[in-house]
PDB file of C-alpha atoms in Angstrom:
ATOM      1  CA  MET J   1     -12.590   7.665 -42.139  1.00 51.00           C
ATOM      2  CA  LEU J   2      -9.145   8.642 -40.830  1.00 50.00           C
ATOM      3  CA  LYS J   3     -10.643   9.649 -37.530  1.00 55.00           C
ATOM      4  CA  ASN J   4     -12.357   6.282 -37.161  1.00 62.00           C
ATOM      5  CA  ALA J   5      -9.071   4.488 -37.938  1.00 59.00           C
ATOM      6  CA  GLN J   6      -7.277   6.608 -35.343  1.00 54.00           C
ATOM      7  CA  GLN J   7      -9.960   5.887 -32.708  1.00 61.00           C
ATOM      8  CA  GLU J   8      -9.780   2.183 -33.547  1.00 64.00           C
ATOM      9  CA  ALA J   9      -5.972   2.223 -33.222  1.00 58.00           C
ATOM     10  CA  ILE J  10      -6.231   3.996 -29.900  1.00 57.00           C
ATOM     11  CA  GLN J  11      -8.815   1.494 -28.706  1.00 62.00           C
ATOM     12  CA  ASN J  12      -6.591  -1.405 -29.821  1.00 59.00           C
ATOM     13  CA  ILE J  13      -3.636   0.090 -27.941  1.00 59.00           C
ATOM     14  CA  SER J  14      -5.824   0.531 -24.811  1.00 61.00           C
ATOM     15  CA  VAL J  15      -6.999  -3.057 -25.056  1.00 59.00           C
ATOM     16  CA  SER J  16      -3.487  -4.410 -25.496  1.00 63.00           C
ATOM     17  CA  LYS J  17      -2.230  -2.228 -22.591  1.00 63.00           C
ATOM     18  CA  LYS J  18      -5.081  -3.517 -20.462  1.00 69.00           C
ATOM     19  CA  ALA J  19      -4.252  -7.095 -21.413  1.00 68.00           C
ATOM     20  CA  ALA J  20      -0.563  -6.499 -20.619  1.00 69.00           C
ATOM     21  CA  ASN J  21      -1.494  -4.939 -17.284  1.00 78.00           C
ATOM     22  CA  GLU J  22      -3.795  -7.876 -16.506  1.00 81.00           C
ATOM     23  CA  ALA J  23      -1.063 -10.354 -17.410  1.00 82.00           C
ATOM     24  CA  GLN J  24       1.449  -8.451 -15.301  1.00 83.00           C
ATOM     25  CA  PHE J  25      -0.983  -8.343 -12.412  1.00 81.00           C
ATOM     26  CA  GLN J  26      -1.600 -12.081 -12.740  1.00 83.00           C
ATOM     27  CA  THR J  27       2.156 -12.682 -12.661  1.00 85.00           C
ATOM     28  CA  MET J  28       2.459 -10.564  -9.521  1.00 82.00           C
ATOM     29  CA  LEU J  29      -0.479 -12.343  -7.935  1.00 81.00           C
ATOM     30  CA  GLU J  30       1.169 -15.704  -8.572  1.00 85.00           C
ATOM     31  CA  ALA J  31       4.394 -14.409  -7.026  1.00 84.00           C
ATOM     32  CA  VAL J  32       2.491 -13.291  -3.933  1.00 80.00           C
ATOM     33  CA  GLN J  33       0.902 -16.774  -3.688  1.00 81.00           C
ATOM     34  CA  GLN J  34       4.408 -18.285  -3.877  1.00 84.00           C
ATOM     35  CA  LEU J  35       5.557 -15.912  -1.161  1.00 81.00           C
ATOM     36  CA  ARG J  36       2.568 -16.970   0.956  1.00 79.00           C
ATOM     37  CA  SER J  37       3.625 -20.610   0.555  1.00 82.00           C
ATOM     38  CA  VAL J  38       7.198 -19.849   1.604  1.00 80.00           C
ATOM     39  CA  LEU J  39       5.977 -17.815   4.551  1.00 79.00           C
ATOM     40  CA  SER J  40       3.673 -20.590   5.714  1.00 80.00           C
ATOM     41  CA  VAL J  41       6.754 -22.835   6.088  1.00 81.00           C
ATOM     42  CA  PHE J  42       8.512 -20.133   8.142  1.00 78.00           C
ATOM     43  CA  ILE J  43       5.421 -19.724  10.330  1.00 77.00           C
ATOM     44  CA  GLN J  44       5.288 -23.488  10.955  1.00 81.00           C
ATOM     45  CA  HIS J  45       8.928 -23.352  12.135  1.00 81.00           C
ATOM     46  CA  ASP J  46       8.449 -20.187  14.215  1.00 79.00           C
ATOM     47  CA  PHE J  47      10.580 -18.090  11.814  1.00 77.00           C
ATOM     48  CA  ILE J  48      13.780 -19.845  12.931  1.00 77.00           C
ATOM     49  CA  GLY J  49      16.640 -18.787  10.654  1.00 75.00           C
ATOM     50  CA  VAL J  50      14.750 -15.924   9.067  1.00 74.00           C
ATOM     51  CA  PRO J  51      16.973 -12.794   9.159  1.00 74.00           C
ATOM     52  CA  TYR J  52      15.436  -9.628  10.565  1.00 71.00           C
ATOM     53  CA  SER J  53      12.323 -11.444  11.756  1.00 74.00           C
ATOM     54  CA  ARG J  54      10.626  -9.483  14.527  1.00 76.00           C
ATOM     55  CA  ARG J  55       7.559 -10.229  16.555  1.00 81.00           C
ATOM     56  CA  PHE J  56       5.148  -7.405  17.327  1.00 82.00           C
ATOM     57  CA  SER J  57       1.900  -7.151  19.298  1.00 87.00           C
ATOM     58  CA  THR J  58      -1.313  -5.638  18.136  1.00 88.00           C
ATOM     59  CA  SER J  59      -3.127  -3.207  20.393  1.00 90.00           C
ATOM     60  CA  ARG J  60      -6.774  -2.438  20.389  1.00 89.00           C
ATOM     61  CA  VAL J  61      -8.779   0.674  19.846  1.00 88.00           C
ATOM     62  CA  TYR J  62     -12.467   1.011  20.749  1.00 86.00           C
ATOM     63  CA  LEU J  63     -14.817   2.688  18.261  1.00 81.00           C
ATOM     64  CA  PRO J  64     -16.623   5.596  19.900  1.00 81.00           C
ATOM     65  CA  GLY J  65     -20.181   4.789  20.957  1.00 80.00           C
ATOM     66  CA  ARG J  66     -19.823   1.119  20.216  1.00 79.00           C
ATOM     67  CA  ASP J  67     -18.641  -1.958  22.060  1.00 80.00           C
ATOM     68  CA  THR J  68     -16.431  -2.828  19.122  1.00 83.00           C
ATOM     69  CA  GLN J  69     -12.669  -3.017  19.301  1.00 87.00           C
ATOM     70  CA  ILE J  70     -10.442  -2.986  16.272  1.00 89.00           C
ATOM     71  CA  PRO J  71      -6.789  -3.990  15.997  1.00 90.00           C
ATOM     72  CA  TYR J  72      -4.160  -1.299  15.971  1.00 89.00           C
ATOM     73  CA  ILE J  73      -0.597  -1.794  14.676  1.00 89.00           C
ATOM     74  CA  ARG J  74       2.232   0.734  15.125  1.00 88.00           C
ATOM     75  CA  PHE J  75       5.791   0.376  13.913  1.00 86.00           C
ATOM     76  CA  ARG J  76       8.685   2.667  14.730  1.00 88.00           C
ATOM     77  CA  GLY J  77      12.422   2.461  14.909  1.00 88.00           C
ATOM     78  CA  LYS J  78      15.696   3.029  13.140  1.00 91.00           C
ATOM     79  CA  TRP J  79      15.286  -0.360  11.528  1.00 87.00           C
ATOM     80  CA  LEU J  80      12.534   1.124   9.334  1.00 89.00           C
ATOM     81  CA  MET J  81      14.931   3.745   7.969  1.00 91.00           C
ATOM     82  CA  GLU J  82      17.500   0.994   7.345  1.00 90.00           C
ATOM     83  CA  ARG J  83      14.907  -0.721   5.125  1.00 88.00           C
ATOM     84  CA  GLY J  84      14.000   2.324   3.054  1.00 90.00           C
ATOM     85  CA  PHE J  85      11.161   3.936   5.009  1.00 91.00           C
ATOM     86  CA  SER J  86      11.492   7.641   5.826  1.00 90.00           C
ATOM     87  CA  ALA J  87      10.026   9.818   8.510  1.00 89.00           C
ATOM     88  CA  ASN J  88       6.864  11.556   7.184  1.00 88.00           C
ATOM     89  CA  GLY J  89       7.139   9.368   4.068  1.00 89.00           C
ATOM     90  CA  HIS J  90       4.489   7.222   2.475  1.00 90.00           C
ATOM     91  CA  PHE J  91       4.091   3.494   2.107  1.00 90.00           C
ATOM     92  CA  ARG J  92       1.975   1.105   0.210  1.00 90.00           C
ATOM     93  CA  MET J  93       0.372  -1.933   1.711  1.00 88.00           C
ATOM     94  CA  ILE J  94      -1.081  -5.032   0.142  1.00 84.00           C
ATOM     95  CA  ALA J  95      -3.494  -6.708   2.546  1.00 84.00           C
ATOM     96  CA  LEU J  96      -4.439 -10.317   1.964  1.00 79.00           C
ATOM     97  CA  LYS J  97      -5.902 -12.870   4.356  1.00 79.00           C
ATOM     98  CA  ASP J  98      -3.286 -13.448   7.098  1.00 78.00           C
ATOM     99  CA  LEU J  99      -0.641 -11.488   5.154  1.00 80.00           C
ATOM    100  CA  LEU J 100       0.413  -7.808   5.012  1.00 83.00           C
ATOM    101  CA  ILE J 101       3.132  -6.636   2.621  1.00 84.00           C
ATOM    102  CA  ILE J 102       4.355  -3.119   3.361  1.00 88.00           C
ATOM    103  CA  CYS J 103       6.677  -1.288   1.021  1.00 88.00           C
ATOM    104  CA  PRO J 104       8.026   2.291   1.070  1.00 90.00           C
ATOM    105  CA  ASP J 105       6.408   4.445  -1.602  1.00 89.00           C
ATOM    106  CA  LYS J 106       8.990   6.517  -3.438  1.00 83.00           C
ATOM    107  CA  THR J 107       6.414   8.028  -5.792  1.00 81.00           C
ATOM    108  CA  PRO J 108       6.947  11.794  -5.895  1.00 76.00           C
ATOM    109  CA  GLU J 109       4.193  13.946  -4.479  1.00 71.00           C
ATOM    110  CA  PRO J 110       2.050  15.625  -7.130  1.00 67.00           C
ATOM    111  CA  GLU J 111       2.667  19.308  -7.501  1.00 63.00           C
ATOM    112  CA  ALA J 112       0.130  21.317  -5.564  1.00 53.00           C
ATOM    113  CA  SER J 113      -1.997  23.476  -7.852  1.00 51.00           C
ATOM    114  CA  GLU J 114      -2.150  27.157  -7.287  1.00 51.00           C
ATOM    115  CA  ALA J 115      -5.900  26.902  -6.646  1.00 50.00           C
ATOM    116  CA  ALA J 116      -5.335  24.345  -3.875  1.00 49.00           C
ATOM    117  CA  CYS J 117      -2.754  26.608  -2.220  1.00 50.00           C
ATOM    118  CA  LYS J 118      -4.719  29.846  -2.518  1.00 49.00           C
ATOM    119  CA  ILE J 119      -5.031  31.604   0.827  1.00 51.00           C
ATOM    120  CA  ILE J 120      -8.237  33.485   1.371  1.00 52.00           C
ATOM    121  CA  PRO J 121      -8.142  35.871   4.342  1.00 53.00           C
ATOM    122  CA  ILE J 122     -10.920  35.121   6.773  1.00 53.00           C
ATOM    123  CA  ALA J 123     -12.064  38.714   6.775  1.00 51.00           C
ATOM    124  CA  ASN J 124     -12.793  38.452   3.041  1.00 46.00           C
ATOM    125  CA  LYS J 125     -14.676  35.228   3.577  1.00 46.00           C
ATOM    126  CA  LEU J 126     -16.866  36.747   6.342  1.00 50.00           C
ATOM    127  CA  ALA J 127     -17.538  39.886   4.324  1.00 50.00           C
ATOM    128  CA  GLY J 128     -18.347  37.979   1.099  1.00 49.00           C
TER     129      GLY J 128
END
């Protein structure tokens, strides 16, 4: 009986966390939609008055063995460091229709497990 009550309590907590996450996600999605509306005004006015607005070009890369070309975007510069991006760092990207949001990812790297770092000499591998 106690075990069932504990399981039910855990399930209720999971459901309420899921609902809170869904509500938080919905709030963020609405904020992105508002951002899209603001950006559409900037786009209509050629980004005049927008600080740090830069225009970049996309390149193209051809897929091997196909006549298909895909867009290729590359950013580099000190301005990225000034905005929180680091060399060899990570970033997160939200990709929506006609909108990319790119943010530095400050999440610490997970500790590598000993098994993942185990070095096996090639001689042992060939002999085994």
